[in-house]
Coordinates of C-alpha atoms in Angstrom, one line a residue:
X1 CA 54.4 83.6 73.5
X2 CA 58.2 84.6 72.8
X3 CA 60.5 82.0 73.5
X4 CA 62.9 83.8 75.6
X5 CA 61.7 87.4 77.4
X6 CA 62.6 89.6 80.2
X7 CA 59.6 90.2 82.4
X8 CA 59.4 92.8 85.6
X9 CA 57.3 93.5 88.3
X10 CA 57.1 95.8 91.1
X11 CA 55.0 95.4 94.8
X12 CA 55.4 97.9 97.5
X13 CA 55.3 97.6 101.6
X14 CA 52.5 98.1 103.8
X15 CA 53.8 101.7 104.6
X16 CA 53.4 102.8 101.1
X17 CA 51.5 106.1 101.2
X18 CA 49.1 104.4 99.0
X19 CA 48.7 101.0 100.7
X20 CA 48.1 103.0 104.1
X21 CA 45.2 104.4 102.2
X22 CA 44.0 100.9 101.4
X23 CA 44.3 99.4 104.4
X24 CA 42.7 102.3 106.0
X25 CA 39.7 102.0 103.4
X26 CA 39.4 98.1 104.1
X27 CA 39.3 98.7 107.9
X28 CA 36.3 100.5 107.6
X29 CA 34.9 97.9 105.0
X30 CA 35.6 95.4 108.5
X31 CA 34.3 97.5 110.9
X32 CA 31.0 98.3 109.2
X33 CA 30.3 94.3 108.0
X34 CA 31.7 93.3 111.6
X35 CA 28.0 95.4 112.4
X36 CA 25.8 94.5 109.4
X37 CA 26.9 91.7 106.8
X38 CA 24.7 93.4 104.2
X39 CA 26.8 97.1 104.8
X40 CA 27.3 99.0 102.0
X41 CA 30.6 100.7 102.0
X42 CA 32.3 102.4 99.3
X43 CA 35.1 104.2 101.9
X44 CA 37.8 106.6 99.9
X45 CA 40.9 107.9 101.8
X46 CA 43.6 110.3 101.6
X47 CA 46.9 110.2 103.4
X48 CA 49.3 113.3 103.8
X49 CA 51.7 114.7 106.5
X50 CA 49.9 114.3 110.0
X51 CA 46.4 113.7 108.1
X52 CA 44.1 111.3 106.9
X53 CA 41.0 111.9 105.8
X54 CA 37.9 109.2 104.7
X55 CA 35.2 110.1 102.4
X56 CA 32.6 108.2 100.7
X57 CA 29.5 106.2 100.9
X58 CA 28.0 104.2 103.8
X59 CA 24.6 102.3 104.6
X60 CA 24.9 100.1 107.8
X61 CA 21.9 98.9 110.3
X62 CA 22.4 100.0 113.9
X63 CA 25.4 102.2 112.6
X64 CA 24.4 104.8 110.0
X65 CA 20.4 104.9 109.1
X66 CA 18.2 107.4 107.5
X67 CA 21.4 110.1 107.8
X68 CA 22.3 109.0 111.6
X69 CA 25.0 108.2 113.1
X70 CA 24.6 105.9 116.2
X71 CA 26.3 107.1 119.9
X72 CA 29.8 106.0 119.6
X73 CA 29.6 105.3 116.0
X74 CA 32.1 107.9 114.9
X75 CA 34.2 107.7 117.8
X76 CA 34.9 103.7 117.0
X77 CA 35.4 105.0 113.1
X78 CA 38.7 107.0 114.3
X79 CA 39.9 104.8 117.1
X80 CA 40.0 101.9 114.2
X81 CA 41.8 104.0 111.6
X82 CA 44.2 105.3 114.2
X83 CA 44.6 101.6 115.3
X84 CA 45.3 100.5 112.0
X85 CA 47.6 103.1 111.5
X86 CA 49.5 102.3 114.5
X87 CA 49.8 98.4 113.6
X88 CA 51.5 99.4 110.1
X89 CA 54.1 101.4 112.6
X90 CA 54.0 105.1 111.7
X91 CA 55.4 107.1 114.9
X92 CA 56.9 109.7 112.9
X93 CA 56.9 113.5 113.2
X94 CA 55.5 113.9 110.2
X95 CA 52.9 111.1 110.7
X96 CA 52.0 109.7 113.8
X97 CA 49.0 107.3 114.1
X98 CA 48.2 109.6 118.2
X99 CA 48.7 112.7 116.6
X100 CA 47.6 113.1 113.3
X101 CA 44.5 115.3 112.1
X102 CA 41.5 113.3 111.5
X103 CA 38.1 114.4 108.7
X104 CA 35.5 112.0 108.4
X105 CA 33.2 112.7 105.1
X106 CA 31.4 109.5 105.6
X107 CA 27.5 110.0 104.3
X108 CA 24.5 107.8 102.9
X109 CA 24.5 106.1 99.4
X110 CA 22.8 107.4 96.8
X111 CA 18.9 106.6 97.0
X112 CA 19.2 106.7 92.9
X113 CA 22.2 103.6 92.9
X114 CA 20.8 101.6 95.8
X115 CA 17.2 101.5 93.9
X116 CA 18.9 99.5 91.0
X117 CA 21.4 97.2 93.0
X118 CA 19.2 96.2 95.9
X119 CA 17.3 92.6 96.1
X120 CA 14.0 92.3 95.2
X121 CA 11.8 90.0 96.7
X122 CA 11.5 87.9 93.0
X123 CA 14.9 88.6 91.5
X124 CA 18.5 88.8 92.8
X125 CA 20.5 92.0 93.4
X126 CA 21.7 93.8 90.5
X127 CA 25.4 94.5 90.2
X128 CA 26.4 98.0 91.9
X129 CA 28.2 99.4 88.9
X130 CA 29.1 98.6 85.2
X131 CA 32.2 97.2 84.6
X132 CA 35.1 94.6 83.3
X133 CA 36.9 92.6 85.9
X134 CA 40.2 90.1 85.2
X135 CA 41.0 86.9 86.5
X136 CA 44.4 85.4 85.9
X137 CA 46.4 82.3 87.1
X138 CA 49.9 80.5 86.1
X139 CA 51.5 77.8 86.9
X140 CA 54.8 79.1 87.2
X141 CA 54.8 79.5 91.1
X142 CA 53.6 77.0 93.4
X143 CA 50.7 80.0 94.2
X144 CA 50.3 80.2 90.9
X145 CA 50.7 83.5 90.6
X146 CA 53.1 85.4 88.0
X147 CA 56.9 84.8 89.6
X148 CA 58.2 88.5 89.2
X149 CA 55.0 89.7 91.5
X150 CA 54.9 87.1 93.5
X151 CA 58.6 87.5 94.8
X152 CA 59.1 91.6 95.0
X153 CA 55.4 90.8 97.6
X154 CA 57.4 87.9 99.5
X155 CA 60.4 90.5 99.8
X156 CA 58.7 93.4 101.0
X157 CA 56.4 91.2 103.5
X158 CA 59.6 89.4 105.4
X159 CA 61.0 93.4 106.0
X160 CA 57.7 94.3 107.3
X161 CA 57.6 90.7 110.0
X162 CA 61.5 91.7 110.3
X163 CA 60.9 95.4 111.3
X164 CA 58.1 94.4 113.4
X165 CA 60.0 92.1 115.3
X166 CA 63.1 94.0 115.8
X167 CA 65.2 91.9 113.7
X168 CA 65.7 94.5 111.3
X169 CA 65.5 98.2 113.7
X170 CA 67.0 100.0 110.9
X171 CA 63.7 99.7 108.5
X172 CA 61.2 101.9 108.4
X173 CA 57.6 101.3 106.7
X174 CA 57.8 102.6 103.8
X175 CA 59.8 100.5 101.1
X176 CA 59.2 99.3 97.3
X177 CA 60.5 96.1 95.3
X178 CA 60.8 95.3 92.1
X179 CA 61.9 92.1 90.3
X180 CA 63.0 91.8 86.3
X181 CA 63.1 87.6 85.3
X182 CA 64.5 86.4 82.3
X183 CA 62.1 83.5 81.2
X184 CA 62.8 80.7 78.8
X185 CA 59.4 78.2 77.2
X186 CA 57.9 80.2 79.6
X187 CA 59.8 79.2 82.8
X188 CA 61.6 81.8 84.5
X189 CA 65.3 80.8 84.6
X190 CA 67.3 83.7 85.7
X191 CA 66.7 87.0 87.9
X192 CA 68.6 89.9 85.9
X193 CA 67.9 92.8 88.5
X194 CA 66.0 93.0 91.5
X195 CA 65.6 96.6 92.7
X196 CA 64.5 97.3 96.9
X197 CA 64.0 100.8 98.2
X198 CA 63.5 100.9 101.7
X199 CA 62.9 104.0 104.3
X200 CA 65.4 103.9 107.1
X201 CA 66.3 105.0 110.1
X202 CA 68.7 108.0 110.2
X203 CA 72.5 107.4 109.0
X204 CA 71.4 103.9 107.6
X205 CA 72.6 105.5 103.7
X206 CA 75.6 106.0 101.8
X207 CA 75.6 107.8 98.3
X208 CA 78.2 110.0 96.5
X209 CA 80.6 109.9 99.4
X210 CA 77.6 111.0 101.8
X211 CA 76.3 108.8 104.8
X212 CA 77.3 106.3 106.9
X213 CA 78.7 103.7 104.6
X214 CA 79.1 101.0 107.6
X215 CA 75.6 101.3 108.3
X216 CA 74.7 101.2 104.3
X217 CA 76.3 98.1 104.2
X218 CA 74.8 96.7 107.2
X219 CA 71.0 97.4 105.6
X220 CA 72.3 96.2 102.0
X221 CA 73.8 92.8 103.6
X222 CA 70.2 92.4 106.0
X223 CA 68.3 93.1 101.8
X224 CA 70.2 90.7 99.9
X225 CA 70.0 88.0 102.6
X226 CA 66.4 88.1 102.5
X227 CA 66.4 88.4 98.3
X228 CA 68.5 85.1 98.8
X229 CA 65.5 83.7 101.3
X230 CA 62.5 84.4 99.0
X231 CA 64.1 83.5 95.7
X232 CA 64.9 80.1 94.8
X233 CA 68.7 80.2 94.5
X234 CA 69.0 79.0 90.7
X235 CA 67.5 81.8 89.9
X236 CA 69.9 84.1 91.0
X237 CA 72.9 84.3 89.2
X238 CA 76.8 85.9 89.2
X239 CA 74.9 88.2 86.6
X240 CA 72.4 89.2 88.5
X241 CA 72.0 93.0 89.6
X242 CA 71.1 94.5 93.0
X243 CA 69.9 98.1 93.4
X244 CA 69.6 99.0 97.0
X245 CA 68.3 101.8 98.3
X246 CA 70.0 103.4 94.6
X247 CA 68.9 107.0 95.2
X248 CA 71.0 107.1 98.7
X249 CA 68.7 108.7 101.3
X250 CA 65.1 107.5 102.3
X251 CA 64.4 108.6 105.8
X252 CA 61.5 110.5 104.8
X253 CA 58.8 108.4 103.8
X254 CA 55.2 107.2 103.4
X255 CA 52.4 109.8 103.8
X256 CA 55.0 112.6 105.0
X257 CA 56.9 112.0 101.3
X258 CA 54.1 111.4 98.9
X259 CA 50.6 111.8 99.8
X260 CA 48.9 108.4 99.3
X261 CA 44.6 107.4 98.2
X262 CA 43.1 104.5 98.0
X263 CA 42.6 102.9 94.8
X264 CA 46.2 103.6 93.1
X265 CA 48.3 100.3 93.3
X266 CA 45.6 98.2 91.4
X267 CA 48.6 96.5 89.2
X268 CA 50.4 96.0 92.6
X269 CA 46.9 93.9 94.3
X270 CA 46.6 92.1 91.4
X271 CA 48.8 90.5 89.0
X272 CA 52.0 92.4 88.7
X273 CA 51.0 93.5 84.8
X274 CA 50.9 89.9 83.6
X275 CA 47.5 90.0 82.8
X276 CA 44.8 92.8 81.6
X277 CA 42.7 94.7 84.7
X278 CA 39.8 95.8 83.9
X279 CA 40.5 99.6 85.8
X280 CA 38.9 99.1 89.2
X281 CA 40.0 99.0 92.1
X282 CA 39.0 96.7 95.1
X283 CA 39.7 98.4 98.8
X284 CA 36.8 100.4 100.3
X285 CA 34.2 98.7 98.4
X286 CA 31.9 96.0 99.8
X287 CA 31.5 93.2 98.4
X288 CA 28.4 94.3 96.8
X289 CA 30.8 96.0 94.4
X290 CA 31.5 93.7 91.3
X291 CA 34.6 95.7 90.7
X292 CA 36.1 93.8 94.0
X293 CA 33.8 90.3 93.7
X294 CA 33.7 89.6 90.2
X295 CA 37.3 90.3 90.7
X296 CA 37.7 87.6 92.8
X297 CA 35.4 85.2 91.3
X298 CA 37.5 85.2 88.3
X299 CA 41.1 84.7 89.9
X300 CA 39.2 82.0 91.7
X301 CA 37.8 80.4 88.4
X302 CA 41.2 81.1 86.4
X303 CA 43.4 79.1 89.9
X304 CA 40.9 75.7 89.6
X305 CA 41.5 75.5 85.7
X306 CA 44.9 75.8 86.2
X307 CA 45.1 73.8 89.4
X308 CA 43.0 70.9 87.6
X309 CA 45.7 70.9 85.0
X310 CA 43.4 72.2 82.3
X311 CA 45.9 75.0 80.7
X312 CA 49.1 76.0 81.8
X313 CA 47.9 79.5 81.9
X314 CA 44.4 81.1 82.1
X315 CA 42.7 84.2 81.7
X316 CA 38.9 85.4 82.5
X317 CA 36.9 88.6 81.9
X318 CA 33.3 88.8 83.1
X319 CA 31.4 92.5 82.3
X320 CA 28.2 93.6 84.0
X321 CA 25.9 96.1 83.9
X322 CA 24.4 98.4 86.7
X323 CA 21.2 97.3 88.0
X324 CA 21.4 94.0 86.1
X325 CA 22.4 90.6 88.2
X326 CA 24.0 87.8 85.3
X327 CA 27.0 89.0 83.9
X328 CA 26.8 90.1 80.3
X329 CA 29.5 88.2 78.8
X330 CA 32.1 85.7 80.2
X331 CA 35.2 85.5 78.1
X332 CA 38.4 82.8 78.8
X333 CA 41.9 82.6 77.1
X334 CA 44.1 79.8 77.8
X335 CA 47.3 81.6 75.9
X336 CA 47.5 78.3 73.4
X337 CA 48.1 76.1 76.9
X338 CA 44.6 74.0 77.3
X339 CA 43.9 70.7 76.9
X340 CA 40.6 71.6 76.3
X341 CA 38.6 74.6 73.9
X342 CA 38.4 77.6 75.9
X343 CA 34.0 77.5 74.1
X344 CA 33.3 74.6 76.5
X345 CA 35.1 76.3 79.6
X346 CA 33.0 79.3 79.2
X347 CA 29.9 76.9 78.6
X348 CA 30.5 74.7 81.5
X349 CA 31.4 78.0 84.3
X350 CA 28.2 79.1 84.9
X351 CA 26.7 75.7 85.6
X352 CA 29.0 75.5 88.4
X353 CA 29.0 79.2 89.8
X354 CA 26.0 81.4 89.9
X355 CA 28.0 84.6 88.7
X356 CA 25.4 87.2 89.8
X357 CA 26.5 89.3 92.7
X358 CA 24.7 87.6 95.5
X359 CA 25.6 84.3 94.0
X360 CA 29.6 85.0 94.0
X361 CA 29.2 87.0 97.6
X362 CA 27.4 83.3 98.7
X363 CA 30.2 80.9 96.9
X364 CA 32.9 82.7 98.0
X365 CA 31.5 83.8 101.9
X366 CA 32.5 87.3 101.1
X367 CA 29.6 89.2 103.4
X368 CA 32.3 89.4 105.9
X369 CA 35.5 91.1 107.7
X370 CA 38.4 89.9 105.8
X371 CA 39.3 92.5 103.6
X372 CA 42.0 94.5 106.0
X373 CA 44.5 91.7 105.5
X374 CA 44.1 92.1 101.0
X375 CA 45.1 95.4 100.9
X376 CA 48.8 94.7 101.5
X377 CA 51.1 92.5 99.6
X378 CA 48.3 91.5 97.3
X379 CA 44.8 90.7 97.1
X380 CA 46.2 87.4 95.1
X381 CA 48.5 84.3 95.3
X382 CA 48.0 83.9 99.1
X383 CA 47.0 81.4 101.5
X384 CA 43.4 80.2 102.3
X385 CA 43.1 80.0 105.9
X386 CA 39.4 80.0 107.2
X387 CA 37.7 82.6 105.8
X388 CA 40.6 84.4 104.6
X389 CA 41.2 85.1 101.5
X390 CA 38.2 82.1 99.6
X391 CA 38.5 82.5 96.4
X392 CA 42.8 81.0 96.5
X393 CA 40.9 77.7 97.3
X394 CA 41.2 75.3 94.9
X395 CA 37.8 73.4 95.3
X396 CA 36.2 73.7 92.3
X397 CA 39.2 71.1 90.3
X398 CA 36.7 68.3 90.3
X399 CA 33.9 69.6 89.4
X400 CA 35.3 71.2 86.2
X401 CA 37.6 67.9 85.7
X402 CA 33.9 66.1 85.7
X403 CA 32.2 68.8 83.8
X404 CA 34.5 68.6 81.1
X405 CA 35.3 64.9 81.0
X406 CA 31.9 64.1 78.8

């Protein structure tokens, strides 16, 4: 790697247009495991002005069998989207979680893929769809996670607790961050621009001699004060730059602005363009779906090498086919940072994890409703509480420090 770089990423707010769609999606994924832990659920959604509307594939016991809903079924399917639309905080004109138009295009999975991914009684599950999924750690945060990511998320989710406790009235849900590092050996060592657009409330914008410049200063002062919280202070510098709010006006946002789907922010959920991503994304799938589990397996394997001091720096790909359970190749890069060859880490993995789909689902404890709480601020790089979020536990360190120590 180059000795000296400037390196940027971006993360945007829960009231993305987008990241409604997501967390839409995922509510459904909660709501149909919260019935069945085997559901299958692959749940797409669009978001526009005053409608949202889900489409996509379901198979759940007691909820939707052999093409039939259950009494109350589809009633419980709006009342949770609406819900989870009310929690993000739209009560706009042009998108309010009471008054919005509701479709449901929910219907059964295809006979044809369920026959090649379900378990048979002498062989595991095949995975749902072919694929490449990406893993990625670093040890440049203390999440070890990629600093200009991890940052522009820890901006965007203090507006959103702000907002929702009334410290900050003026914010409204939609906003967007975006954070440019200038690294040295690797290290980051100075922020040269950090960029936050917010929606606000009316008057709270001041651009070209237009707005309330008063208020403008009030939201810029409330921005850079939490910029000043998230990042650690050395970083930022007399040179750094601010751009806030830099277009002026943003009081019309989230689905009224742009129309939002699920499935468009996959650089955003994972690692901020630091590493490859293998093109799929994770919200309304079950975990069924390698493109979300294998995609979680592999941060998971990529934090315990790097939490057991094994590289500096780690990436994993794993590839499957449709139908077929053992992944068809597993492939790691420790970027020239291992103390060990990346051919034994790749030799020792799959004595430690069973990599089929049913085996990462049963590692991980991924058969149930946890998924709402991913699709904002990223999948990766947060806390292990519980059941939350599995695969950022680091419990695999001793086994691979064992592993590898003969």
């Amino acid at each position: 790697m180059r000795n000296s770089f400037l390196f940027t990423s971006e993360s945007v707010s829960e009231g993305h247009p987008d990241k409604v769609a997501d967390q839409i999606s995922d509510s459904i994924v909660d709501l149909f495991l919260s019935k069945d832990p085997e559901a299958r659920v692959a749940c797409e959604t669009l978001t526009t002005t005053q409608l949202v509307v889900l489409a996509g594939e379901i198979r759940c016991k007691g909820v939707f069998e052999n093409g039939e809903w259950a009494p109350g079924a589809l009633e419980e399917i709006e009342a949770t989207v609406r819900r989870t639309v009310k929690e993000i905080g739209y009560e706009q004109d042009g998108f309010h979680w009471q008054t919005f138009r509701f479709e449901n295009n929910l219907h059964a999975q295809s006979a044809h893929i369920a026959q090649g991914v379900d378990e048979a009684a002498d062989k595991d599950e095949g995975a749902g769809d072919q694929g490449i999924m990406f893993g990625y750690a670093s040890d440049e945060t203390p999440d070890l996670m990629p600093a200009t990511l991890d940052y522009s998320h820890k901006i965007l989710e203090r507006m959103a607790a702000d907002r929702k406790a009334g410290i900050a009235p003026f914010l409204e849900p939609d906003a967007k961050s975006q954070v440019t590092l200038r690294y040295a050996n690797e290290r980051p060592v100075e922020a040269t621009a950090i960029v936050v657009s917010t929606q606000h409330a009316p008057g709270y914008f001041f651009h070209n001699g237009e707005g309330d410049e008063a208020k403008y200063t009030e939201l810029r002062k409330y921005v850079l004060g939490v910029i000043a919280d998230v990042l650690p202070a050395e970083l930022l510098t007399a040179n750094t730059v601010y751009h806030i709010n830099p277009t002026g006006r943003f009081e019309i946002g989230g689905p009224d602005g742009d129309a939002g789907l699920t499935g468009r922010k996959i650089i955003v959920d994972t690692y901020g363009g630091a590493s490859p991503h293998g093109g799929g994304a994770f919200s309304g799938k079950d975990p069924t779906k390698v493109d979300r589990s294998a995609a979680y397996i592999t941060r998971y394997l990529a934090k315990n090498i790097v939490a057991a001091g094994l590289a500096r720096r780690c990436t994993i790909q794993l590839s499957y086919a449709i139908g077929v359970a053992e992944p068809l190749s597993i492939y790691v890069d420790l970027h020239g940072t291992g103390t060990v060859e990346e051919g034994r880490i790749e030799a020792v993995i799959p004595e430690l994890v069973r990599l089929t789909p049913k085996g990462i689902r049963t590692h991980l404890g991924l058969n149930k409703p946890i998924y709402r709480q991913t699709a904002a601020y990223g999948h990766f790089g947060r806390q292990s509480d519980g059941s939350a979020f599995p695969w950022e536990r680091t419990d695999l360190v001793d086994k691979l420090k064992a592993a590898l120590a003969s």
